[in-house]
Amino acid sequence: MFELFLNPWYAVAGLALISVPIIIHLINRMRFKRIRWAAMEFLLKSQKKNRRRLIIEQLLLLALRCFLVVLAGFLIARFLGFSAFGFFQPQNTTHVVLLDDTLSMSDRWREQGEVKNSFDAAKGLVRDIAKSAARAGSAQQMKVILLTDPKPPRFENRLNDESIRELASKLDDLKATPLHVNPLEGVKAAQEIFAQGVQDQRVLHIVSDFRSRDWSGQEANELQNVIETLAKGGVKIYMIDAAHPYRGDGKQTPLYHDNLGILDLRPETRIAPEGMPVQFTVAVANFSTVEKKNVVLHVFVDGKERLEAQPVPIMSLPPGYTKVNFLVGFVRPGFNQVSVTLEDEEAGLQADNKRFAVIEVRKQVPVLVVDGDPTVGQKPAGDTYHLQTVFSAARGYQVVPRGVDELERPTLDQYPCIYLLNVPQLRSEKGLKNLEDYVQNGGSVAFFMGDKVKPDYYNKSLYKNGKGVFPAPLADRPTQGLTDDEKLQKLFEGQFQLYLRGEHFASADDFPIFGQVSTGGIRNIFKYLIIDKYLPVPRLRWNREPGQVDEFATLPNNRSIDEYKDEAQRLLGLLPINEEKYAKYKPGLEEHQRAVRSALGGKFAYELANVFDALLHDRGDPNDPKKPNLVEFWDMPEQKALRTDVERFKETVQYGDPLVLSQKFGRGRVVAFFTTAGKAWTDWPGGSPASVTYPVVMLELHKYLTAGGGDNELTVGSPLTLDVDAGRYDPKMRGFFLPEIMDTKEGVEAEKKAGLRDLGEQPGVFTGGKLSFTFTAGREPGVYLFDLYPRVEGNPSPPPEQRAYVFNVDTATEGDLKRAGREDLEKNPVSGKATQIASPGNLPSLDQKQTDLSESPWFYLAILLVLVIEQALAVHLSFHLKGSEATLPVGARTAATAA
């Protein structure tokens, strides 16, 4: 403004133009002659009388004419690109384009014989946005940021022909990533860019596929709040949908492509003996609403397809997810890469059709067993004896019996899991820290109780009020042992002596440890299992969050039935037996009411649970009206609250103290059995009909423990932290990425060496006696290998120790291609007004020239108003002949005109 509009020469020219009406006025005053005339004298006297008013009116007329020149100058200044004190300044615009490059943007389809995908469509939309904005009449600044890596911007420049070509070149180099990132992170990054400086106009273009999982529901509330804040701050927001089929203008929910994906590939153990088959479980998701049939799953080990003569067929994939099991044997020691692949789909994602896992194969798998009473434990009825018998029969496992001192050593990570049998306490804080670090880093521990265990130590040092490695507090002492008569009575009373709690799992295959013995008639064998003694868990002191600890097995409630009589009577009183509406169910309700009252005369609380269970699940006899179907009664909506109370009460009286608990601790797992592993407190290892399940449960326990560790559970983009003993390793770690191995003529090992990508050295950080490595470069699916460098006395360069981890795509989040509706994207009132939803074919037009005050209709209305006033005042001050005045003599007219 100061260089152009207020330049001294421009100011002089403007003043000259403004002075034109004044000069004309002065010249006109110099062109008359003074003639004395009687009639004119009369007029002069009259003029003198009205002189002040006339001067003011003439000055007003002069000012209006000058003001018109000023307004004309403002208009000329606008066309010359000048600005007038900011009133007519064209508004520059900053465009921030948030380009979604997550996995779901690789959604592909076939159109007119050509394969297209959402990310390529999105890149084309970004080019169109830039071209449209560049045609605007003011400066247009554009910054393009990627959702998965917003800093720094991938493009940052003022838009013109050259910069648009630069943008197109950079967009051509971009590809959709296998990552999942919440769009909230990208919107926040755009918010930071807008906050860096004050712009005249700010526009945010979100180019995405707007999947329902990210943009709707409670999880999207924070995202909507940030968008609302931007809208309130004056940011114009365009949500540009690149997904196919293209979004229409209506409010109906847009269509989406069907998609299949592999949710999970989980081996039953991460460390397997050489030659022993390992069962894998594959979870395949069908994200559509229709059943898919005849899907084929291919299995590869180190690049070579296994089961090639018979790939794993999946005859039916209903909506939801389906689990498939298969066995693979391994003969090559070391880390083996396993991958499974679905056949390509016509549309949808391809990257989620593949999943990786890694198995470490050893000639024998070491199992560390720490017995708190080794002398007794090695005897035929001892704890170590029975576990050693199980693992020796299974082959491929080497039981390593050690004392508690073994936990002091820094070499615990050589064991895939540890069994602590009747251990009274750990010797030192060092042993406790070693154990906690071992589990935190992926190891697993199984605790078995016994008479040597010190509950006070477990509560203070291991449980730590819910923060420690042990899953629950212990009572001060174990229960009293059963007499021979009590044991005999339990064998013949027909009640379950152990309840398996697999109700939270989808199927028996998902139920850890007890899955193989939890179904059918096998489960009934636990009616004959005697648990003589155990260490109770005081539930009132048990501080646990929901989902933190899983209760796999529970003992029956041996409390006196008298404690529950009042609540049972209250629930019986709530049964609507005498209501006419339920007359059909009256005979059945009365029968079960009598059964409950009869059971209240029993001894143990769990006996009451059976009659309440019968009340809830009695299906009656359709041919006998006296035996109605009570399941129909409980399914009535008005009985929902009462049914919930009855079910809760049934569980309360049925379940007593937990026998088997499990919790995750860091990346590892902890399982606690509250009785002995041997025969000291139970006849489970031998001497009972239920003993046939003992080796099955122990082997399943071992698989559950060694399947943990999180080695195969990482998603691309997530950080991996390794904590090791600072005194045992050098503070450096080298990482390698192993893409999918291909079975070539050169062989697997040659392919591995050729395909390994060196990720460089990762420095370690010392924290509290630990050496921590944080790896954040896992941005591609596959196997990652890490070399750790141990310190060995007398050996200056010992061979590195290698560990393997797997990163996979987040199929659960990215594979669901359902799209958010318009009502989800325009959820808030302010952002709804400031947001425009677009898609290919109906992009917003950005090439309009930026308006200023000089283009406002009010500005032109003001000019028109000034002209009208000026003309009216000019007419008022001018002289006009009237009637016969037009016939005056020429001299008189001349004199009048001169006056």
PDB file of C-alpha atoms in Angstrom, residues 11-232:
ATOM      1  CA  ALA A  11      -0.571  11.084  -4.291  1.00  0.00           C
ATOM      2  CA  VAL A  12       0.242  14.168  -6.400  1.00  0.00           C
ATOM      3  CA  ALA A  13      -1.699  12.754  -9.340  1.00  0.00           C
ATOM      4  CA  GLY A  14      -4.658  11.966  -7.087  1.00  0.00           C
ATOM      5  CA  LEU A  15      -4.665  15.481  -5.598  1.00  0.00           C
ATOM      6  CA  ALA A  16      -4.555  16.943  -9.091  1.00  0.00           C
ATOM      7  CA  LEU A  17      -7.609  14.968 -10.090  1.00  0.00           C
ATOM      8  CA  ILE A  18      -9.462  15.956  -6.943  1.00  0.00           C
ATOM      9  CA  SER A  19      -8.660  19.685  -7.582  1.00  0.00           C
ATOM     10  CA  VAL A  20     -10.204  19.637 -11.090  1.00  0.00           C
ATOM     11  CA  PRO A  21     -13.744  20.647  -9.930  1.00  0.00           C
ATOM     12  CA  ILE A  22     -12.252  23.487  -7.867  1.00  0.00           C
ATOM     13  CA  ILE A  23     -10.236  24.828 -10.800  1.00  0.00           C
ATOM     14  CA  ILE A  24     -13.242  24.663 -13.099  1.00  0.00           C
ATOM     15  CA  HIS A  25     -15.273  26.583 -10.533  1.00  0.00           C
ATOM     16  CA  LEU A  26     -12.631  29.337 -10.232  1.00  0.00           C
ATOM     17  CA  ILE A  27     -12.290  29.680 -14.022  1.00  0.00           C
ATOM     18  CA  ASN A  28     -16.033  30.103 -14.418  1.00  0.00           C
ATOM     19  CA  ARG A  29     -16.027  32.889 -11.858  1.00  0.00           C
ATOM     20  CA  MET A  30     -13.436  34.817 -13.919  1.00  0.00           C
ATOM     21  CA  ARG A  31     -15.567  34.832 -17.135  1.00  0.00           C
ATOM     22  CA  PHE A  32     -18.312  37.385 -16.201  1.00  0.00           C
ATOM     23  CA  LYS A  33     -18.552  41.259 -16.608  1.00  0.00           C
ATOM     24  CA  ARG A  34     -19.944  43.539 -13.920  1.00  0.00           C
ATOM     25  CA  ILE A  35     -22.960  45.642 -15.319  1.00  0.00           C
ATOM     26  CA  ARG A  36     -25.052  47.802 -13.074  1.00  0.00           C
ATOM     27  CA  TRP A  37     -28.742  47.237 -13.640  1.00  0.00           C
ATOM     28  CA  ALA A  38     -31.625  48.206 -11.391  1.00  0.00           C
ATOM     29  CA  ALA A  39     -33.296  44.860 -11.509  1.00  0.00           C
ATOM     30  CA  MET A  40     -29.966  43.177 -10.843  1.00  0.00           C
ATOM     31  CA  GLU A  41     -29.332  45.442  -7.882  1.00  0.00           C
ATOM     32  CA  PHE A  42     -32.504  44.105  -6.417  1.00  0.00           C
ATOM     33  CA  LEU A  43     -31.319  40.575  -7.079  1.00  0.00           C
ATOM     34  CA  LEU A  44     -27.899  41.263  -5.535  1.00  0.00           C
ATOM     35  CA  LYS A  45     -29.502  42.526  -2.389  1.00  0.00           C
ATOM     36  CA  SER A  46     -31.594  39.397  -2.288  1.00  0.00           C
ATOM     37  CA  GLN A  47     -28.457  37.277  -2.913  1.00  0.00           C
ATOM     38  CA  LYS A  48     -26.587  39.046  -0.161  1.00  0.00           C
ATOM     39  CA  LYS A  49     -29.394  38.221   2.177  1.00  0.00           C
ATOM     40  CA  ASN A  50     -29.151  34.465   1.269  1.00  0.00           C
ATOM     41  CA  ARG A  51     -25.367  34.374   0.664  1.00  0.00           C
ATOM     42  CA  ARG A  52     -24.397  32.152   3.637  1.00  0.00           C
ATOM     43  CA  ARG A  53     -26.925  29.488   2.758  1.00  0.00           C
ATOM     44  CA  LEU A  54     -25.881  29.487  -0.891  1.00  0.00           C
ATOM     45  CA  ILE A  55     -22.182  29.240  -0.045  1.00  0.00           C
ATOM     46  CA  ILE A  56     -22.825  26.229   2.213  1.00  0.00           C
ATOM     47  CA  GLU A  57     -24.910  24.515  -0.474  1.00  0.00           C
ATOM     48  CA  GLN A  58     -22.248  25.232  -3.113  1.00  0.00           C
ATOM     49  CA  LEU A  59     -19.519  23.876  -0.835  1.00  0.00           C
ATOM     50  CA  LEU A  60     -21.593  20.730  -0.264  1.00  0.00           C
ATOM     51  CA  LEU A  61     -21.972  20.323  -4.011  1.00  0.00           C
ATOM     52  CA  LEU A  62     -18.234  20.800  -4.451  1.00  0.00           C
ATOM     53  CA  ALA A  63     -17.484  18.227  -1.719  1.00  0.00           C
ATOM     54  CA  LEU A  64     -19.822  15.677  -3.313  1.00  0.00           C
ATOM     55  CA  ARG A  65     -18.095  16.088  -6.675  1.00  0.00           C
ATOM     56  CA  CYS A  66     -14.661  15.696  -5.042  1.00  0.00           C
ATOM     57  CA  PHE A  67     -15.898  12.589  -3.195  1.00  0.00           C
ATOM     58  CA  LEU A  68     -17.029  11.091  -6.514  1.00  0.00           C
ATOM     59  CA  VAL A  69     -13.496  11.562  -7.855  1.00  0.00           C
ATOM     60  CA  VAL A  70     -12.103   9.806  -4.744  1.00  0.00           C
ATOM     61  CA  LEU A  71     -14.459   6.848  -5.222  1.00  0.00           C
ATOM     62  CA  ALA A  72     -13.469   6.611  -8.870  1.00  0.00           C
ATOM     63  CA  GLY A  73      -9.847   6.625  -7.796  1.00  0.00           C
ATOM     64  CA  PHE A  74     -10.495   3.718  -5.417  1.00  0.00           C
ATOM     65  CA  LEU A  75     -12.002   1.689  -8.243  1.00  0.00           C
ATOM     66  CA  ILE A  76      -9.019   2.421 -10.506  1.00  0.00           C
ATOM     67  CA  ALA A  77      -6.657   1.488  -7.663  1.00  0.00           C
ATOM     68  CA  ARG A  78      -8.402  -1.926  -7.349  1.00  0.00           C
ATOM     69  CA  PHE A  79      -7.828  -2.717 -11.035  1.00  0.00           C
ATOM     70  CA  LEU A  80      -4.168  -1.650 -10.740  1.00  0.00           C
ATOM     71  CA  GLY A  81      -3.662  -4.006  -7.795  1.00  0.00           C
ATOM     72  CA  PHE A  82      -3.293  -1.211  -5.239  1.00  0.00           C
ATOM     73  CA  SER A  83      -4.808  -1.232  -1.781  1.00  0.00           C
ATOM     74  CA  ALA A  84      -6.431   1.640   0.010  1.00  0.00           C
ATOM     75  CA  PHE A  85      -5.764   1.459   3.703  1.00  0.00           C
ATOM     76  CA  GLY A  86      -6.834  -2.189   3.668  1.00  0.00           C
ATOM     77  CA  PHE A  87     -10.449  -1.431   2.697  1.00  0.00           C
ATOM     78  CA  PHE A  88     -10.116  -2.820  -0.813  1.00  0.00           C
ATOM     79  CA  GLN A  89      -7.223  -5.205  -0.266  1.00  0.00           C
ATOM     80  CA  PRO A  90      -7.637  -8.580  -2.072  1.00  0.00           C
ATOM     81  CA  GLN A  91      -7.543 -11.451   0.459  1.00  0.00           C
ATOM     82  CA  ASN A  92      -4.718 -13.984   0.118  1.00  0.00           C
ATOM     83  CA  THR A  93      -5.573 -17.624   0.919  1.00  0.00           C
ATOM     84  CA  THR A  94      -3.687 -20.441   2.607  1.00  0.00           C
ATOM     85  CA  HIS A  95      -4.823 -23.926   1.579  1.00  0.00           C
ATOM     86  CA  VAL A  96      -3.822 -26.902   3.732  1.00  0.00           C
ATOM     87  CA  VAL A  97      -4.493 -30.239   2.045  1.00  0.00           C
ATOM     88  CA  LEU A  98      -4.610 -33.229   4.404  1.00  0.00           C
ATOM     89  CA  LEU A  99      -4.075 -36.269   2.187  1.00  0.00           C
ATOM     90  CA  ASP A 100      -5.100 -39.599   3.706  1.00  0.00           C
ATOM     91  CA  ASP A 101      -2.486 -42.228   2.793  1.00  0.00           C
ATOM     92  CA  THR A 102      -3.520 -44.987   5.203  1.00  0.00           C
ATOM     93  CA  LEU A 103      -4.119 -48.595   4.181  1.00  0.00           C
ATOM     94  CA  SER A 104      -7.824 -48.221   3.389  1.00  0.00           C
ATOM     95  CA  MET A 105      -6.951 -45.701   0.651  1.00  0.00           C
ATOM     96  CA  SER A 106      -5.524 -48.614  -1.399  1.00  0.00           C
ATOM     97  CA  ASP A 107      -9.125 -49.802  -1.909  1.00  0.00           C
ATOM     98  CA  ARG A 108      -9.248 -50.760  -5.554  1.00  0.00           C
ATOM     99  CA  TRP A 109     -11.908 -51.415  -8.179  1.00  0.00           C
ATOM    100  CA  ARG A 110     -12.159 -52.018 -11.910  1.00  0.00           C
ATOM    101  CA  GLU A 111     -13.695 -49.365 -14.110  1.00  0.00           C
ATOM    102  CA  GLN A 112     -13.891 -49.578 -17.899  1.00  0.00           C
ATOM    103  CA  GLY A 113     -11.257 -52.293 -17.942  1.00  0.00           C
ATOM    104  CA  GLU A 114      -8.832 -50.249 -15.846  1.00  0.00           C
ATOM    105  CA  VAL A 115      -7.845 -50.948 -12.222  1.00  0.00           C
ATOM    106  CA  LYS A 116      -8.158 -47.860 -10.055  1.00  0.00           C
ATOM    107  CA  ASN A 117      -7.739 -47.157  -6.378  1.00  0.00           C
ATOM    108  CA  SER A 118      -8.808 -44.495  -3.916  1.00  0.00           C
ATOM    109  CA  PHE A 119      -5.332 -43.064  -3.372  1.00  0.00           C
ATOM    110  CA  ASP A 120      -4.735 -42.430  -7.071  1.00  0.00           C
ATOM    111  CA  ALA A 121      -8.161 -40.791  -7.201  1.00  0.00           C
ATOM    112  CA  ALA A 122      -7.198 -38.675  -4.184  1.00  0.00           C
ATOM    113  CA  LYS A 123      -3.975 -37.503  -5.845  1.00  0.00           C
ATOM    114  CA  GLY A 124      -5.975 -36.456  -8.905  1.00  0.00           C
ATOM    115  CA  LEU A 125      -8.326 -34.499  -6.663  1.00  0.00           C
ATOM    116  CA  VAL A 126      -5.389 -32.666  -5.058  1.00  0.00           C
ATOM    117  CA  ARG A 127      -4.174 -31.621  -8.519  1.00  0.00           C
ATOM    118  CA  ASP A 128      -7.662 -30.369  -9.399  1.00  0.00           C
ATOM    119  CA  ILE A 129      -7.832 -28.389  -6.146  1.00  0.00           C
ATOM    120  CA  ALA A 130      -4.496 -26.725  -6.924  1.00  0.00           C
ATOM    121  CA  LYS A 131      -5.505 -25.825 -10.496  1.00  0.00           C
ATOM    122  CA  SER A 132      -8.829 -24.400  -9.363  1.00  0.00           C
ATOM    123  CA  ALA A 133      -7.251 -22.327  -6.580  1.00  0.00           C
ATOM    124  CA  ALA A 134      -4.488 -21.016  -8.878  1.00  0.00           C
ATOM    125  CA  ARG A 135      -7.094 -19.309 -11.084  1.00  0.00           C
ATOM    126  CA  ALA A 136      -8.222 -17.080  -8.219  1.00  0.00           C
ATOM    127  CA  GLY A 137      -7.468 -13.352  -8.402  1.00  0.00           C
ATOM    128  CA  SER A 138      -5.248 -13.251  -5.305  1.00  0.00           C
ATOM    129  CA  ALA A 139      -2.213 -15.052  -3.932  1.00  0.00           C
ATOM    130  CA  GLN A 140      -2.879 -18.739  -3.131  1.00  0.00           C
ATOM    131  CA  GLN A 141      -0.494 -20.587  -0.819  1.00  0.00           C
ATOM    132  CA  MET A 142      -0.816 -24.402  -0.614  1.00  0.00           C
ATOM    133  CA  LYS A 143       0.636 -26.907   1.832  1.00  0.00           C
ATOM    134  CA  VAL A 144       0.112 -30.647   1.361  1.00  0.00           C
ATOM    135  CA  ILE A 145       0.567 -32.891   4.406  1.00  0.00           C
ATOM    136  CA  LEU A 146       0.215 -36.674   4.681  1.00  0.00           C
ATOM    137  CA  LEU A 147      -1.903 -38.223   7.388  1.00  0.00           C
ATOM    138  CA  THR A 148       0.720 -40.828   8.308  1.00  0.00           C
ATOM    139  CA  ASP A 149       3.617 -38.338   8.345  1.00  0.00           C
ATOM    140  CA  PRO A 150       2.394 -34.718   8.518  1.00  0.00           C
ATOM    141  CA  LYS A 151       5.738 -33.116   9.309  1.00  0.00           C
ATOM    142  CA  PRO A 152       7.174 -31.581   7.233  1.00  0.00           C
ATOM    143  CA  PRO A 153       4.671 -30.758   4.444  1.00  0.00           C
ATOM    144  CA  ARG A 154       5.316 -32.698   1.237  1.00  0.00           C
ATOM    145  CA  PHE A 155       4.546 -29.565  -0.802  1.00  0.00           C
ATOM    146  CA  GLU A 156       4.660 -25.933   0.274  1.00  0.00           C
ATOM    147  CA  ASN A 157       4.555 -23.180  -2.302  1.00  0.00           C
ATOM    148  CA  ARG A 158       2.547 -20.385  -3.886  1.00  0.00           C
ATOM    149  CA  LEU A 159       0.361 -21.730  -6.660  1.00  0.00           C
ATOM    150  CA  ASN A 160       1.274 -20.969 -10.255  1.00  0.00           C
ATOM    151  CA  ASP A 161       1.896 -23.034 -13.372  1.00  0.00           C
ATOM    152  CA  GLU A 162       5.411 -24.012 -12.348  1.00  0.00           C
ATOM    153  CA  SER A 163       4.519 -24.944  -8.772  1.00  0.00           C
ATOM    154  CA  ILE A 164       1.527 -26.987  -9.960  1.00  0.00           C
ATOM    155  CA  ARG A 165       3.901 -29.039 -12.130  1.00  0.00           C
ATOM    156  CA  GLU A 166       6.134 -29.478  -9.083  1.00  0.00           C
ATOM    157  CA  LEU A 167       3.118 -30.617  -7.040  1.00  0.00           C
ATOM    158  CA  ALA A 168       2.113 -33.138  -9.717  1.00  0.00           C
ATOM    159  CA  SER A 169       5.629 -34.584  -9.729  1.00  0.00           C
ATOM    160  CA  LYS A 170       5.664 -35.018  -5.962  1.00  0.00           C
ATOM    161  CA  LEU A 171       2.209 -36.577  -5.930  1.00  0.00           C
ATOM    162  CA  ASP A 172       3.297 -39.128  -8.532  1.00  0.00           C
ATOM    163  CA  ASP A 173       5.956 -40.410  -6.130  1.00  0.00           C
ATOM    164  CA  LEU A 174       3.478 -41.014  -3.288  1.00  0.00           C
ATOM    165  CA  LYS A 175       1.841 -44.361  -2.520  1.00  0.00           C
ATOM    166  CA  ALA A 176      -0.689 -45.484   0.056  1.00  0.00           C
ATOM    167  CA  THR A 177       1.038 -46.889   3.131  1.00  0.00           C
ATOM    168  CA  PRO A 178       0.117 -50.033   5.130  1.00  0.00           C
ATOM    169  CA  LEU A 179      -0.353 -47.888   8.249  1.00  0.00           C
ATOM    170  CA  HIS A 180      -3.396 -46.939  10.253  1.00  0.00           C
ATOM    171  CA  VAL A 181      -3.458 -43.434  11.730  1.00  0.00           C
ATOM    172  CA  ASN A 182      -6.417 -41.710  13.321  1.00  0.00           C
ATOM    173  CA  PRO A 183      -7.440 -38.699  11.182  1.00  0.00           C
ATOM    174  CA  LEU A 184      -7.460 -36.683  14.400  1.00  0.00           C
ATOM    175  CA  GLU A 185      -3.651 -36.571  14.232  1.00  0.00           C
ATOM    176  CA  GLY A 186      -3.699 -35.039  10.749  1.00  0.00           C
ATOM    177  CA  VAL A 187      -6.389 -32.474  11.601  1.00  0.00           C
ATOM    178  CA  LYS A 188      -4.364 -31.405  14.643  1.00  0.00           C
ATOM    179  CA  ALA A 189      -1.289 -31.012  12.420  1.00  0.00           C
ATOM    180  CA  ALA A 190      -3.311 -28.739  10.100  1.00  0.00           C
ATOM    181  CA  GLN A 191      -4.503 -26.780  13.120  1.00  0.00           C
ATOM    182  CA  GLU A 192      -0.868 -26.170  14.108  1.00  0.00           C
ATOM    183  CA  ILE A 193      -0.076 -24.872  10.609  1.00  0.00           C
ATOM    184  CA  PHE A 194      -2.965 -22.412  10.724  1.00  0.00           C
ATOM    185  CA  ALA A 195      -1.812 -21.240  14.151  1.00  0.00           C
ATOM    186  CA  GLN A 196       1.698 -20.385  12.902  1.00  0.00           C
ATOM    187  CA  GLY A 197       0.613 -17.113  11.310  1.00  0.00           C
ATOM    188  CA  VAL A 198      -2.403 -14.963  10.547  1.00  0.00           C
ATOM    189  CA  GLN A 199      -3.795 -15.545   7.065  1.00  0.00           C
ATOM    190  CA  ASP A 200      -6.563 -13.611   5.337  1.00  0.00           C
ATOM    191  CA  GLN A 201      -8.437 -16.747   4.355  1.00  0.00           C
ATOM    192  CA  ARG A 202      -7.781 -20.291   5.561  1.00  0.00           C
ATOM    193  CA  VAL A 203      -9.070 -23.392   3.842  1.00  0.00           C
ATOM    194  CA  LEU A 204      -8.629 -27.010   4.978  1.00  0.00           C
ATOM    195  CA  HIS A 205      -9.119 -29.717   2.361  1.00  0.00           C
ATOM    196  CA  ILE A 206      -9.411 -33.214   3.881  1.00  0.00           C
ATOM    197  CA  VAL A 207      -8.970 -35.690   1.039  1.00  0.00           C
ATOM    198  CA  SER A 208      -9.871 -39.104   2.427  1.00  0.00           C
ATOM    199  CA  ASP A 209     -12.221 -42.078   2.136  1.00  0.00           C
ATOM    200  CA  PHE A 210     -14.065 -41.125   5.367  1.00  0.00           C
ATOM    201  CA  ARG A 211     -14.528 -44.627   6.744  1.00  0.00           C
ATOM    202  CA  SER A 212     -17.203 -45.057   9.366  1.00  0.00           C
ATOM    203  CA  ARG A 213     -14.803 -46.496  11.934  1.00  0.00           C
ATOM    204  CA  ASP A 214     -12.823 -43.243  12.042  1.00  0.00           C
ATOM    205  CA  TRP A 215     -15.553 -40.658  11.470  1.00  0.00           C
ATOM    206  CA  SER A 216     -18.601 -41.880  13.397  1.00  0.00           C
ATOM    207  CA  GLY A 217     -19.507 -43.028  16.882  1.00  0.00           C
ATOM    208  CA  GLN A 218     -18.096 -42.053  20.240  1.00  0.00           C
ATOM    209  CA  GLU A 219     -14.489 -42.467  19.104  1.00  0.00           C
ATOM    210  CA  ALA A 220     -14.930 -39.635  16.584  1.00  0.00           C
ATOM    211  CA  ASN A 221     -16.131 -37.082  19.164  1.00  0.00           C
ATOM    212  CA  GLU A 222     -12.696 -35.574  19.745  1.00  0.00           C
ATOM    213  CA  LEU A 223     -12.101 -35.373  15.992  1.00  0.00           C
ATOM    214  CA  GLN A 224     -15.405 -33.547  15.529  1.00  0.00           C
ATOM    215  CA  ASN A 225     -14.536 -31.179  18.375  1.00  0.00           C
ATOM    216  CA  VAL A 226     -11.259 -30.165  16.708  1.00  0.00           C
ATOM    217  CA  ILE A 227     -13.059 -29.589  13.395  1.00  0.00           C
ATOM    218  CA  GLU A 228     -15.645 -27.539  15.269  1.00  0.00           C
ATOM    219  CA  THR A 229     -12.865 -25.407  16.770  1.00  0.00           C
ATOM    220  CA  LEU A 230     -11.352 -24.781  13.329  1.00  0.00           C
ATOM    221  CA  ALA A 231     -14.756 -23.822  11.923  1.00  0.00           C
ATOM    222  CA  LYS A 232     -15.385 -21.383  14.765  1.00  0.00           C
TER     223      LYS A 232
END
